[in-house]
mmCIF file of C-alpha atoms in Angstrom:
data_model
loop_
_atom_site.group_PDB
_atom_site.id
_atom_site.type_symbol
_atom_site.label_atom_id
_atom_site.label_comp_id
_atom_site.label_asym_id
_atom_site.label_seq_id
_atom_site.Cartn_x
_atom_site.Cartn_y
_atom_site.Cartn_z
ATOM 1 C CA UNK A 818 101.217 -66.800 -47.487
ATOM 2 C CA UNK A 819 103.391 -65.760 -50.393
ATOM 3 C CA UNK A 820 104.749 -68.070 -53.031
ATOM 4 C CA UNK A 821 105.334 -68.520 -56.711
ATOM 5 C CA UNK A 822 103.500 -71.114 -58.709
ATOM 6 C CA UNK A 823 104.360 -72.497 -62.100
ATOM 7 C CA UNK A 824 104.515 -70.167 -65.143
ATOM 8 C CA UNK A 825 104.929 -67.070 -63.009
ATOM 9 C CA UNK A 826 101.704 -67.257 -60.985
ATOM 10 C CA UNK A 827 102.327 -65.466 -57.672
ATOM 11 C CA UNK A 828 100.449 -66.684 -54.581
ATOM 12 C CA UNK A 829 99.466 -63.748 -52.349
ATOM 13 C CA UNK A 830 97.776 -63.782 -48.944
ATOM 14 C CA UNK A 831 94.253 -63.254 -50.323
ATOM 15 C CA UNK A 832 94.620 -63.888 -54.021
ATOM 16 C CA UNK A 833 96.821 -64.594 -57.031
ATOM 17 C CA UNK A 834 98.869 -62.510 -59.459
ATOM 18 C CA UNK A 835 98.262 -64.159 -62.823
ATOM 19 C CA UNK A 836 100.141 -63.464 -66.083
ATOM 20 C CA UNK A 837 97.577 -63.128 -68.904
ATOM 21 C CA UNK A 838 98.031 -63.948 -72.563
ATOM 22 C CA UNK A 839 98.213 -60.258 -73.551
ATOM 23 C CA UNK A 840 101.286 -59.696 -71.379
ATOM 24 C CA UNK A 841 99.504 -58.138 -68.397
ATOM 25 C CA UNK A 842 99.692 -59.490 -64.876
ATOM 26 C CA UNK A 843 96.395 -59.175 -63.001
ATOM 27 C CA UNK A 844 95.363 -59.843 -59.418
ATOM 28 C CA UNK A 845 92.387 -62.121 -58.626
ATOM 29 C CA UNK A 846 90.807 -62.629 -55.204
ATOM 30 C CA UNK A 847 90.597 -66.204 -53.849
ATOM 31 C CA UNK A 848 86.918 -65.908 -52.945
ATOM 32 C CA UNK A 849 86.129 -64.757 -56.484
ATOM 33 C CA UNK A 850 88.190 -67.525 -58.079
ATOM 34 C CA UNK A 851 86.567 -70.287 -55.992
ATOM 35 C CA UNK A 852 83.050 -68.842 -56.352
ATOM 36 C CA UNK A 853 83.371 -68.631 -60.147
ATOM 37 C CA UNK A 854 85.042 -71.937 -60.840
ATOM 38 C CA UNK A 855 83.346 -73.378 -63.950
ATOM 39 C CA UNK A 856 82.220 -76.318 -61.824
ATOM 40 C CA UNK A 857 80.235 -73.881 -59.643
ATOM 41 C CA UNK A 858 77.545 -73.625 -62.345
ATOM 42 C CA UNK A 859 74.938 -76.264 -63.113
ATOM 43 C CA UNK A 860 75.368 -77.305 -66.786
ATOM 44 C CA UNK A 861 71.601 -77.618 -67.319
ATOM 45 C CA UNK A 862 70.101 -74.690 -65.402
ATOM 46 C CA UNK A 863 73.261 -72.522 -65.784
ATOM 47 C CA UNK A 864 72.760 -71.286 -62.227
ATOM 48 C CA UNK A 865 75.506 -71.130 -59.628
ATOM 49 C CA UNK A 866 75.253 -74.192 -57.370
ATOM 50 C CA UNK A 867 78.435 -73.738 -55.328
ATOM 51 C CA UNK A 868 77.501 -72.413 -51.872
ATOM 52 C CA UNK A 869 80.256 -70.082 -50.722
ATOM 53 C CA UNK A 870 78.257 -69.317 -47.561
ATOM 54 C CA UNK A 871 78.829 -72.917 -46.449
ATOM 55 C CA UNK A 872 82.636 -72.537 -46.455
ATOM 56 C CA UNK A 873 83.916 -72.417 -42.876
ATOM 57 C CA UNK A 874 87.261 -70.866 -43.783
ATOM 58 C CA UNK A 875 88.398 -68.410 -46.412
ATOM 59 C CA UNK A 876 89.566 -70.155 -49.612
ATOM 60 C CA UNK A 877 93.331 -70.437 -50.057
ATOM 61 C CA UNK A 878 95.402 -71.838 -52.888
ATOM 62 C CA UNK A 879 97.947 -74.565 -52.161
ATOM 63 C CA UNK A 880 99.366 -74.258 -55.656
ATOM 64 C CA UNK A 881 98.580 -72.556 -58.918
ATOM 65 C CA UNK A 882 99.885 -72.925 -62.457
ATOM 66 C CA UNK A 883 99.005 -72.222 -66.067
ATOM 67 C CA UNK A 884 98.457 -75.101 -68.451
ATOM 68 C CA UNK A 885 96.807 -75.257 -71.854
ATOM 69 C CA UNK A 886 95.471 -71.696 -71.663
ATOM 70 C CA UNK A 887 93.928 -72.270 -68.238
ATOM 71 C CA UNK A 888 94.764 -71.277 -64.688
ATOM 72 C CA UNK A 889 94.809 -74.372 -62.459
ATOM 73 C CA UNK A 890 94.353 -73.919 -58.713
ATOM 74 C CA UNK A 891 94.569 -76.618 -56.033
ATOM 75 C CA UNK A 892 92.638 -75.486 -52.983
ATOM 76 C CA UNK A 893 93.681 -75.943 -49.353
ATOM 77 C CA UNK A 894 91.487 -78.164 -47.201
ATOM 78 C CA UNK A 895 89.831 -79.951 -50.136
ATOM 79 C CA UNK A 896 90.640 -82.071 -53.140
ATOM 80 C CA UNK A 897 88.982 -79.556 -55.446
ATOM 81 C CA UNK A 898 90.899 -78.168 -58.421
ATOM 82 C CA UNK A 899 89.699 -75.108 -60.356
ATOM 83 C CA UNK A 900 90.524 -74.784 -64.051
ATOM 84 C CA UNK A 901 89.711 -71.273 -65.278
ATOM 85 C CA UNK A 902 90.273 -70.208 -68.919
ATOM 86 C CA UNK A 903 92.636 -67.241 -69.149
ATOM 87 C CA UNK A 904 90.308 -65.422 -71.562
ATOM 88 C CA UNK A 905 87.574 -65.587 -68.906
ATOM 89 C CA UNK A 906 89.975 -64.080 -66.385
ATOM 90 C CA UNK A 907 91.031 -61.339 -68.799
ATOM 91 C CA UNK A 908 87.402 -60.188 -69.147
ATOM 92 C CA UNK A 909 87.291 -59.417 -65.409
ATOM 93 C CA UNK A 910 90.868 -58.250 -64.860
ATOM 94 C CA UNK A 911 90.062 -54.521 -64.706
ATOM 95 C CA UNK A 912 86.938 -54.678 -62.555
ATOM 96 C CA UNK A 913 84.761 -53.399 -65.390
ATOM 97 C CA UNK A 914 81.087 -54.225 -65.799
ATOM 98 C CA UNK A 915 80.374 -57.391 -67.744
ATOM 99 C CA UNK A 916 80.177 -56.653 -71.462
ATOM 100 C CA UNK A 917 76.604 -56.624 -72.757
ATOM 101 C CA UNK A 918 75.784 -57.075 -76.428
ATOM 102 C CA UNK A 919 72.435 -55.371 -75.760
ATOM 103 C CA UNK A 920 74.145 -52.196 -74.540
ATOM 104 C CA UNK A 921 73.991 -50.598 -77.974
ATOM 105 C CA UNK A 922 74.538 -46.887 -78.585
ATOM 106 C CA UNK A 923 71.192 -45.074 -78.737
ATOM 107 C CA UNK A 924 70.886 -42.977 -81.891
ATOM 108 C CA UNK A 925 68.747 -39.826 -81.521
ATOM 109 C CA UNK A 926 66.376 -38.875 -84.329
ATOM 110 C CA UNK A 927 64.385 -35.793 -85.375
ATOM 111 C CA UNK A 928 61.128 -34.899 -87.143
ATOM 112 C CA UNK A 929 62.230 -36.371 -90.504
ATOM 113 C CA UNK A 930 62.573 -39.889 -89.095
ATOM 114 C CA UNK A 931 59.314 -41.384 -90.436
ATOM 115 C CA UNK A 932 60.638 -42.507 -93.869
ATOM 116 C CA UNK A 933 63.795 -43.812 -92.189
ATOM 117 C CA UNK A 934 62.007 -45.683 -89.420
ATOM 118 C CA UNK A 935 62.793 -49.404 -89.190
ATOM 119 C CA UNK A 936 59.910 -51.432 -90.643
ATOM 120 C CA UNK A 937 59.195 -55.134 -90.333
ATOM 121 C CA UNK A 938 56.472 -57.223 -91.970
ATOM 122 C CA UNK A 939 54.480 -59.335 -89.527
ATOM 123 C CA UNK A 940 54.782 -62.437 -91.719
ATOM 124 C CA UNK A 941 58.591 -62.111 -91.722
ATOM 125 C CA UNK A 942 58.748 -61.776 -87.935
ATOM 126 C CA UNK A 943 56.662 -64.922 -87.540
ATOM 127 C CA UNK A 944 58.827 -66.877 -89.981
ATOM 128 C CA UNK A 945 62.370 -65.702 -89.241
ATOM 129 C CA UNK A 946 64.113 -65.248 -85.892
ATOM 130 C CA UNK A 947 66.735 -63.092 -87.623
ATOM 131 C CA UNK A 948 63.992 -60.541 -88.303
ATOM 132 C CA UNK A 949 63.020 -60.588 -84.625
ATOM 133 C CA UNK A 950 66.675 -59.996 -83.762
ATOM 134 C CA UNK A 951 66.840 -57.032 -86.149
ATOM 135 C CA UNK A 952 63.567 -55.652 -84.795
ATOM 136 C CA UNK A 953 64.749 -55.819 -81.176
ATOM 137 C CA UNK A 954 68.035 -54.217 -82.217
ATOM 138 C CA UNK A 955 66.182 -51.340 -83.883
ATOM 139 C CA UNK A 956 64.229 -50.856 -80.675
ATOM 140 C CA UNK A 957 67.433 -50.673 -78.644
ATOM 141 C CA UNK A 958 69.073 -48.214 -81.041
ATOM 142 C CA UNK A 959 66.169 -46.046 -82.263
ATOM 143 C CA UNK A 960 63.553 -46.760 -79.604
ATOM 144 C CA UNK A 961 60.818 -47.161 -82.215
ATOM 145 C CA UNK A 962 59.798 -49.414 -85.122
ATOM 146 C CA UNK A 963 56.771 -49.894 -87.367
ATOM 147 C CA UNK A 964 55.287 -53.329 -87.978
ATOM 148 C CA UNK A 965 53.074 -53.931 -91.015
ATOM 149 C CA UNK A 966 50.544 -56.521 -92.079
ATOM 150 C CA UNK A 967 49.137 -57.485 -88.681
ATOM 151 C CA UNK A 968 45.891 -59.482 -88.936
ATOM 152 C CA UNK A 969 42.712 -57.734 -87.813
ATOM 153 C CA UNK A 970 42.216 -60.039 -84.817
ATOM 154 C CA UNK A 971 42.275 -59.652 -81.046
ATOM 155 C CA UNK A 972 45.119 -62.172 -80.740
ATOM 156 C CA UNK A 973 47.428 -60.486 -83.249
ATOM 157 C CA UNK A 974 48.677 -57.898 -80.771
ATOM 158 C CA UNK A 975 49.579 -60.291 -77.929
ATOM 159 C CA UNK A 976 51.053 -62.848 -80.332
ATOM 160 C CA UNK A 977 53.288 -60.180 -81.857
ATOM 161 C CA UNK A 978 54.348 -58.753 -78.504
ATOM 162 C CA UNK A 979 55.131 -62.308 -77.404
ATOM 163 C CA UNK A 980 57.895 -62.505 -79.998
ATOM 164 C CA UNK A 981 60.135 -60.287 -77.853
ATOM 165 C CA UNK A 982 58.602 -60.496 -74.372
ATOM 166 C CA UNK A 983 55.607 -61.388 -72.226
ATOM 167 C CA UNK A 984 52.674 -59.005 -72.066
ATOM 168 C CA UNK A 985 52.995 -56.988 -68.895
ATOM 169 C CA UNK A 986 49.624 -55.959 -67.417
ATOM 170 C CA UNK A 987 48.897 -52.471 -66.159
ATOM 171 C CA UNK A 988 45.988 -51.214 -64.089
ATOM 172 C CA UNK A 989 44.062 -51.133 -67.385
ATOM 173 C CA UNK A 990 44.540 -54.900 -67.705
ATOM 174 C CA UNK A 991 46.449 -57.139 -70.100
ATOM 175 C CA UNK A 992 45.641 -54.814 -72.982
ATOM 176 C CA UNK A 993 43.537 -51.739 -73.675
ATOM 177 C CA UNK A 994 41.334 -50.330 -76.426
ATOM 178 C CA UNK A 995 42.178 -46.838 -77.685
ATOM 179 C CA UNK A 996 38.895 -45.537 -79.041
ATOM 180 C CA UNK A 997 36.102 -43.278 -77.862
ATOM 181 C CA UNK A 998 34.562 -44.677 -74.675
ATOM 182 C CA UNK A 999 31.178 -43.687 -73.275
ATOM 183 C CA UNK A 1000 32.734 -43.144 -69.832
ATOM 184 C CA UNK A 1001 36.430 -42.540 -70.519
ATOM 185 C CA UNK A 1002 39.031 -42.953 -67.765
ATOM 186 C CA UNK A 1003 41.854 -41.548 -69.900
ATOM 187 C CA UNK A 1004 42.207 -38.793 -72.514
ATOM 188 C CA UNK A 1005 43.326 -41.480 -74.962
ATOM 189 C CA UNK A 1006 39.807 -42.921 -74.780
ATOM 190 C CA UNK A 1007 38.284 -39.728 -76.209
ATOM 191 C CA UNK A 1008 38.578 -37.943 -79.544
ATOM 192 C CA UNK A 1009 40.345 -34.973 -77.947
ATOM 193 C CA UNK A 1010 43.931 -34.026 -78.627
ATOM 194 C CA UNK A 1011 46.308 -36.090 -76.529
ATOM 195 C CA UNK A 1012 49.336 -34.084 -75.298
ATOM 196 C CA UNK A 1013 52.824 -35.488 -75.665
ATOM 197 C CA UNK A 1014 53.541 -37.926 -72.846
ATOM 198 C CA UNK A 1015 54.992 -41.232 -71.754
ATOM 199 C CA UNK A 1016 52.504 -43.808 -70.498
ATOM 200 C CA UNK A 1017 51.617 -44.532 -66.878
ATOM 201 C CA UNK A 1018 54.283 -42.614 -64.933
ATOM 202 C CA UNK A 1019 51.924 -43.102 -61.984
ATOM 203 C CA UNK A 1020 53.052 -46.743 -61.715
ATOM 204 C CA UNK A 1021 56.105 -47.520 -59.567
ATOM 205 C CA UNK A 1022 57.797 -48.940 -62.640
ATOM 206 C CA UNK A 1023 56.222 -47.490 -65.768
ATOM 207 C CA UNK A 1024 55.803 -49.963 -68.654
ATOM 208 C CA UNK A 1025 58.920 -50.374 -70.770
ATOM 209 C CA UNK A 1026 57.768 -51.003 -74.344
ATOM 210 C CA UNK A 1027 54.400 -50.048 -75.794
ATOM 211 C CA UNK A 1028 52.559 -51.650 -78.720
ATOM 212 C CA UNK A 1029 49.701 -49.892 -80.545
ATOM 213 C CA UNK A 1030 47.998 -52.057 -83.166
ATOM 214 C CA UNK A 1031 45.795 -50.042 -85.514
ATOM 215 C CA UNK A 1032 42.621 -52.001 -86.253
ATOM 216 C CA UNK A 1033 40.813 -49.158 -88.053
ATOM 217 C CA UNK A 1034 41.467 -45.521 -88.896
ATOM 218 C CA UNK A 1035 39.054 -43.771 -91.238
ATOM 219 C CA UNK A 1036 38.452 -40.589 -89.229
ATOM 220 C CA UNK A 1037 39.336 -37.019 -90.107
ATOM 221 C CA UNK A 1038 42.382 -35.976 -88.097
ATOM 222 C CA UNK A 1039 43.954 -38.051 -85.365
ATOM 223 C CA UNK A 1040 47.518 -38.078 -86.698
ATOM 224 C CA UNK A 1041 50.048 -39.738 -84.406
ATOM 225 C CA UNK A 1042 52.762 -37.585 -82.836
ATOM 226 C CA UNK A 1043 56.113 -39.000 -81.764
ATOM 227 C CA UNK A 1044 59.211 -37.313 -80.336
ATOM 228 C CA UNK A 1045 62.543 -38.841 -79.398
ATOM 229 C CA UNK A 1046 62.957 -37.732 -75.800
ATOM 230 C CA UNK A 1047 66.630 -38.686 -76.036
ATOM 231 C CA UNK A 1048 67.217 -36.119 -78.799
ATOM 232 C CA UNK A 1049 65.408 -33.385 -76.868
ATOM 233 C CA UNK A 1050 67.177 -34.166 -73.595
ATOM 234 C CA UNK A 1051 70.600 -34.174 -75.304
ATOM 235 C CA UNK A 1052 70.010 -30.688 -76.709
ATOM 236 C CA UNK A 1053 68.553 -29.564 -73.388
ATOM 237 C CA UNK A 1054 71.668 -30.790 -71.572
ATOM 238 C CA UNK A 1055 73.881 -28.740 -73.901
ATOM 239 C CA UNK A 1056 71.762 -25.566 -73.901
ATOM 240 C CA UNK A 1057 70.514 -25.552 -70.286
ATOM 241 C CA UNK A 1058 72.914 -27.649 -68.166
ATOM 242 C CA UNK A 1059 71.631 -26.427 -64.795
ATOM 243 C CA UNK A 1060 68.017 -27.074 -65.756
ATOM 244 C CA UNK A 1061 69.046 -30.499 -67.053
ATOM 245 C CA UNK A 1062 70.588 -31.469 -63.713
ATOM 246 C CA UNK A 1063 67.450 -30.289 -61.932
ATOM 247 C CA UNK A 1064 65.180 -32.488 -64.075
ATOM 248 C CA UNK A 1065 67.532 -35.442 -63.598
ATOM 249 C CA UNK A 1066 67.532 -35.158 -59.817
ATOM 250 C CA UNK A 1067 64.010 -34.000 -58.859
ATOM 251 C CA UNK A 1068 61.260 -36.487 -57.955
ATOM 252 C CA UNK A 1069 58.037 -35.486 -59.724
ATOM 253 C CA UNK A 1070 54.713 -36.820 -58.391
ATOM 254 C CA UNK A 1071 52.329 -38.476 -60.865
ATOM 255 C CA UNK A 1072 48.851 -39.880 -60.328
ATOM 256 C CA UNK A 1073 45.879 -41.508 -62.036
ATOM 257 C CA UNK A 1074 42.712 -41.584 -59.957
ATOM 258 C CA UNK A 1075 39.266 -42.884 -60.843
ATOM 259 C CA UNK A 1076 36.468 -44.863 -59.240
ATOM 260 C CA UNK A 1077 38.329 -48.193 -59.143
ATOM 261 C CA UNK A 1078 41.989 -47.163 -58.923
ATOM 262 C CA UNK A 1079 44.215 -44.553 -57.307
ATOM 263 C CA UNK A 1080 47.730 -44.870 -58.691
ATOM 264 C CA UNK A 1081 50.595 -42.706 -57.433
ATOM 265 C CA UNK A 1082 54.344 -42.718 -58.059
ATOM 266 C CA UNK A 1083 57.320 -40.396 -58.300
ATOM 267 C CA UNK A 1084 59.646 -40.224 -61.311
ATOM 268 C CA UNK A 1085 62.538 -38.195 -62.695
ATOM 269 C CA UNK A 1086 61.745 -36.272 -65.878
ATOM 270 C CA UNK A 1087 65.095 -37.099 -67.482
ATOM 271 C CA UNK A 1088 66.615 -40.533 -66.908
ATOM 272 C CA UNK A 1089 70.293 -41.523 -67.015
ATOM 273 C CA UNK A 1090 71.692 -45.022 -67.360
ATOM 274 C CA UNK A 1091 74.408 -46.551 -65.178
ATOM 275 C CA UNK A 1092 77.079 -44.899 -67.334
ATOM 276 C CA UNK A 1093 75.617 -41.394 -67.027
ATOM 277 C CA UNK A 1094 74.230 -41.415 -70.568
ATOM 278 C CA UNK A 1095 70.711 -40.151 -71.261
ATOM 279 C CA UNK A 1096 68.459 -43.193 -71.477
ATOM 280 C CA UNK A 1097 65.146 -41.404 -71.864
ATOM 281 C CA UNK A 1098 62.436 -39.357 -70.248
ATOM 282 C CA UNK A 1099 59.323 -39.802 -68.157
ATOM 283 C CA UNK A 1100 56.808 -37.021 -68.587
ATOM 284 C CA UNK A 1101 53.041 -36.626 -68.703
ATOM 285 C CA UNK A 1102 51.434 -33.270 -68.151
ATOM 286 C CA UNK A 1103 47.963 -34.758 -67.789
ATOM 287 C CA UNK A 1104 49.156 -37.329 -65.212
ATOM 288 C CA UNK A 1105 51.339 -34.911 -63.240
ATOM 289 C CA UNK A 1106 50.091 -34.599 -59.673
ATOM 290 C CA UNK A 1107 50.035 -31.279 -57.822
ATOM 291 C CA UNK A 1108 53.712 -30.576 -57.271
ATOM 292 C CA UNK A 1109 54.344 -30.972 -53.543
ATOM 293 C CA UNK A 1110 57.945 -29.780 -53.393
ATOM 294 C CA UNK A 1111 58.807 -26.799 -51.187
ATOM 295 C CA UNK A 1112 57.369 -23.702 -52.814
ATOM 296 C CA UNK A 1113 60.757 -21.982 -52.873
ATOM 297 C CA UNK A 1114 62.195 -24.913 -54.860
ATOM 298 C CA UNK A 1115 59.465 -24.450 -57.454
ATOM 299 C CA UNK A 1116 60.947 -21.042 -58.265
ATOM 300 C CA UNK A 1117 63.661 -22.960 -60.124
ATOM 301 C CA UNK A 1118 61.859 -26.162 -61.004
ATOM 302 C CA UNK A 1119 58.831 -24.799 -62.873
ATOM 303 C CA UNK A 1120 60.827 -22.681 -65.358
ATOM 304 C CA UNK A 1121 63.109 -25.646 -66.098
ATOM 305 C CA UNK A 1122 60.174 -28.062 -66.431
ATOM 306 C CA UNK A 1123 58.280 -25.728 -68.758
ATOM 307 C CA UNK A 1124 61.366 -24.960 -70.831
ATOM 308 C CA UNK A 1125 61.864 -28.687 -71.417
ATOM 309 C CA UNK A 1126 58.170 -29.220 -72.215
ATOM 310 C CA UNK A 1127 58.199 -26.427 -74.781
ATOM 311 C CA UNK A 1128 61.342 -27.801 -76.382
ATOM 312 C CA UNK A 1129 59.611 -31.185 -76.862
ATOM 313 C CA UNK A 1130 56.948 -29.416 -78.973
ATOM 314 C CA UNK A 1131 59.467 -27.819 -81.310
ATOM 315 C CA UNK A 1132 58.853 -28.849 -84.925
ATOM 316 C CA UNK A 1133 62.523 -29.842 -85.115
ATOM 317 C CA UNK A 1134 61.688 -32.960 -83.086
ATOM 318 C CA UNK A 1135 58.018 -33.679 -83.902
ATOM 319 C CA UNK A 1136 57.390 -36.701 -86.139
ATOM 320 C CA UNK A 1137 53.803 -36.715 -87.450
ATOM 321 C CA UNK A 1138 52.147 -39.498 -89.432
ATOM 322 C CA UNK A 1139 48.920 -41.382 -89.880
ATOM 323 C CA UNK A 1140 48.818 -44.869 -88.419
ATOM 324 C CA UNK A 1141 46.982 -47.135 -90.845
ATOM 325 C CA UNK A 1142 44.919 -50.266 -90.320
ATOM 326 C CA UNK A 1143 47.176 -53.319 -90.070
ATOM 327 C CA UNK A 1144 50.136 -51.336 -88.754
ATOM 328 C CA UNK A 1145 51.555 -51.559 -85.249
ATOM 329 C CA UNK A 1146 53.820 -48.908 -83.834
ATOM 330 C CA UNK A 1147 56.187 -50.213 -81.144
ATOM 331 C CA UNK A 1148 58.234 -47.846 -78.998
ATOM 332 C CA UNK A 1149 60.300 -47.489 -75.834
ATOM 333 C CA UNK A 1150 57.973 -45.890 -73.291
ATOM 334 C CA UNK A 1151 60.938 -44.597 -71.280
ATOM 335 C CA UNK A 1152 62.375 -42.745 -74.255
ATOM 336 C CA UNK A 1153 59.770 -41.986 -76.911
ATOM 337 C CA UNK A 1154 57.182 -39.320 -76.104
ATOM 338 C CA UNK A 1155 53.922 -39.694 -77.996
ATOM 339 C CA UNK A 1156 50.589 -38.006 -78.482
ATOM 340 C CA UNK A 1157 47.742 -37.570 -80.944
ATOM 341 C CA UNK A 1158 45.984 -34.782 -82.750
ATOM 342 C CA UNK A 1159 42.249 -34.395 -82.135
ATOM 343 C CA UNK A 1160 39.885 -36.135 -84.541
ATOM 344 C CA UNK A 1161 36.222 -36.121 -85.495
ATOM 345 C CA UNK A 1162 34.612 -39.125 -83.810
ATOM 346 C CA UNK A 1163 31.633 -38.993 -86.179
ATOM 347 C CA UNK A 1164 33.705 -38.976 -89.384
ATOM 348 C CA UNK A 1165 34.642 -42.665 -89.300
ATOM 349 C CA UNK A 1166 36.158 -45.314 -87.075
ATOM 350 C CA UNK A 1167 39.436 -45.126 -85.163
ATOM 351 C CA UNK A 1168 40.458 -48.120 -83.079
ATOM 352 C CA UNK A 1169 43.861 -49.005 -81.680
ATOM 353 C CA UNK A 1170 44.599 -51.951 -79.412
ATOM 354 C CA UNK A 1171 47.536 -51.584 -77.041
ATOM 355 C CA UNK A 1172 49.684 -53.531 -74.615
ATOM 356 C CA UNK A 1173 53.090 -53.407 -72.943
ATOM 357 C CA UNK A 1174 56.137 -55.576 -72.327
ATOM 358 C CA UNK A 1175 59.206 -54.917 -70.156
ATOM 359 C CA UNK A 1176 62.416 -53.565 -71.666
ATOM 360 C CA UNK A 1177 64.472 -56.178 -69.819
ATOM 361 C CA UNK A 1178 62.752 -58.988 -71.724
ATOM 362 C CA UNK A 1179 63.377 -57.220 -75.030
ATOM 363 C CA UNK A 1180 67.074 -56.921 -74.199
ATOM 364 C CA UNK A 1181 67.078 -60.599 -73.204
ATOM 365 C CA UNK A 1182 65.580 -61.567 -76.572
ATOM 366 C CA UNK A 1183 68.239 -59.601 -78.410
ATOM 367 C CA UNK A 1184 71.065 -61.176 -76.398
ATOM 368 C CA UNK A 1185 69.781 -64.683 -77.136
ATOM 369 C CA UNK A 1186 69.241 -64.038 -80.856
ATOM 370 C CA UNK A 1187 72.561 -62.201 -81.187
ATOM 371 C CA UNK A 1188 74.199 -65.473 -80.114
ATOM 372 C CA UNK A 1189 76.249 -64.206 -77.193
ATOM 373 C CA UNK A 1190 76.216 -65.392 -73.598
ATOM 374 C CA UNK A 1191 78.406 -66.834 -70.866
ATOM 375 C CA UNK A 1192 77.462 -70.425 -71.680
ATOM 376 C CA UNK A 1193 77.733 -70.280 -75.479
#
């Protein structure tokens, strides 16, 4: 079926050629047009309620025209008419991924980042959604932020995390206490130095965002160590491109085994997003399982892995600071590598309370507070 509708709309066998307001003519498939008719979405739940699976025959247009900035389509075999805004059509004319306000450029940072780090007062976050928006934006761009003035209560951590997402439990529970334990199940629960790492790579999907609320810190030593894995990986890609590709493509086994759990998963050391950009890293020397790749492959992998690990420890990237009581450091666990210097357990008290949320919920919060969405 070929035909010409009003205002230059051309009816093809399986779709329409539609003149857009910017002068382009773009092709749109009939299935897509019928499936995405504005009437296909419930106005309250905003979910699609049109059931294209229930259509016995492929959708076909009887006529099509442009009126008042909208494409109007009368469909064969039904009395239904679709009215689709031309600006909505233009957004999908090139087959590109839907624009996402939360897809912000990640900005790498180096060892001098501490005085520049985004900071937000707890009282302001509680009182002003604009502050929560700015906080979530800083997390998307920098991967890290410092919150101040948290109350010294058990609920303060979960209440604060709840501002941008729901607490996501791990095999340590809803939250965890970072202090010296009598029978520790993790190096973090001792006073020993904690090597640079990302948390829980032994889970199928490692936690996305980590919160560490400092309840007390009067010990000698114990400075926090933070590195932007994005910055390291970007330099690594430029200086050692073959090693970079190896760490992007190789599955590394991780584990955490104790009396009541035996967690195992495989991860890539360097992670890329859907556009091929570096999105972060997953690395933990103390949770790395015995590498079970073919021994000949390890001839290449180990040198690359160690070269990357040594680069992470370079002073160029290492941000060091003391986390103080009432502060909460929040960071992207798939990008920011963290650790801790050893401290004297008998010199005072050091107590952090931690939890996680998912990155997807943080992005969702930013989208909502940024005021953009399909149904706005």
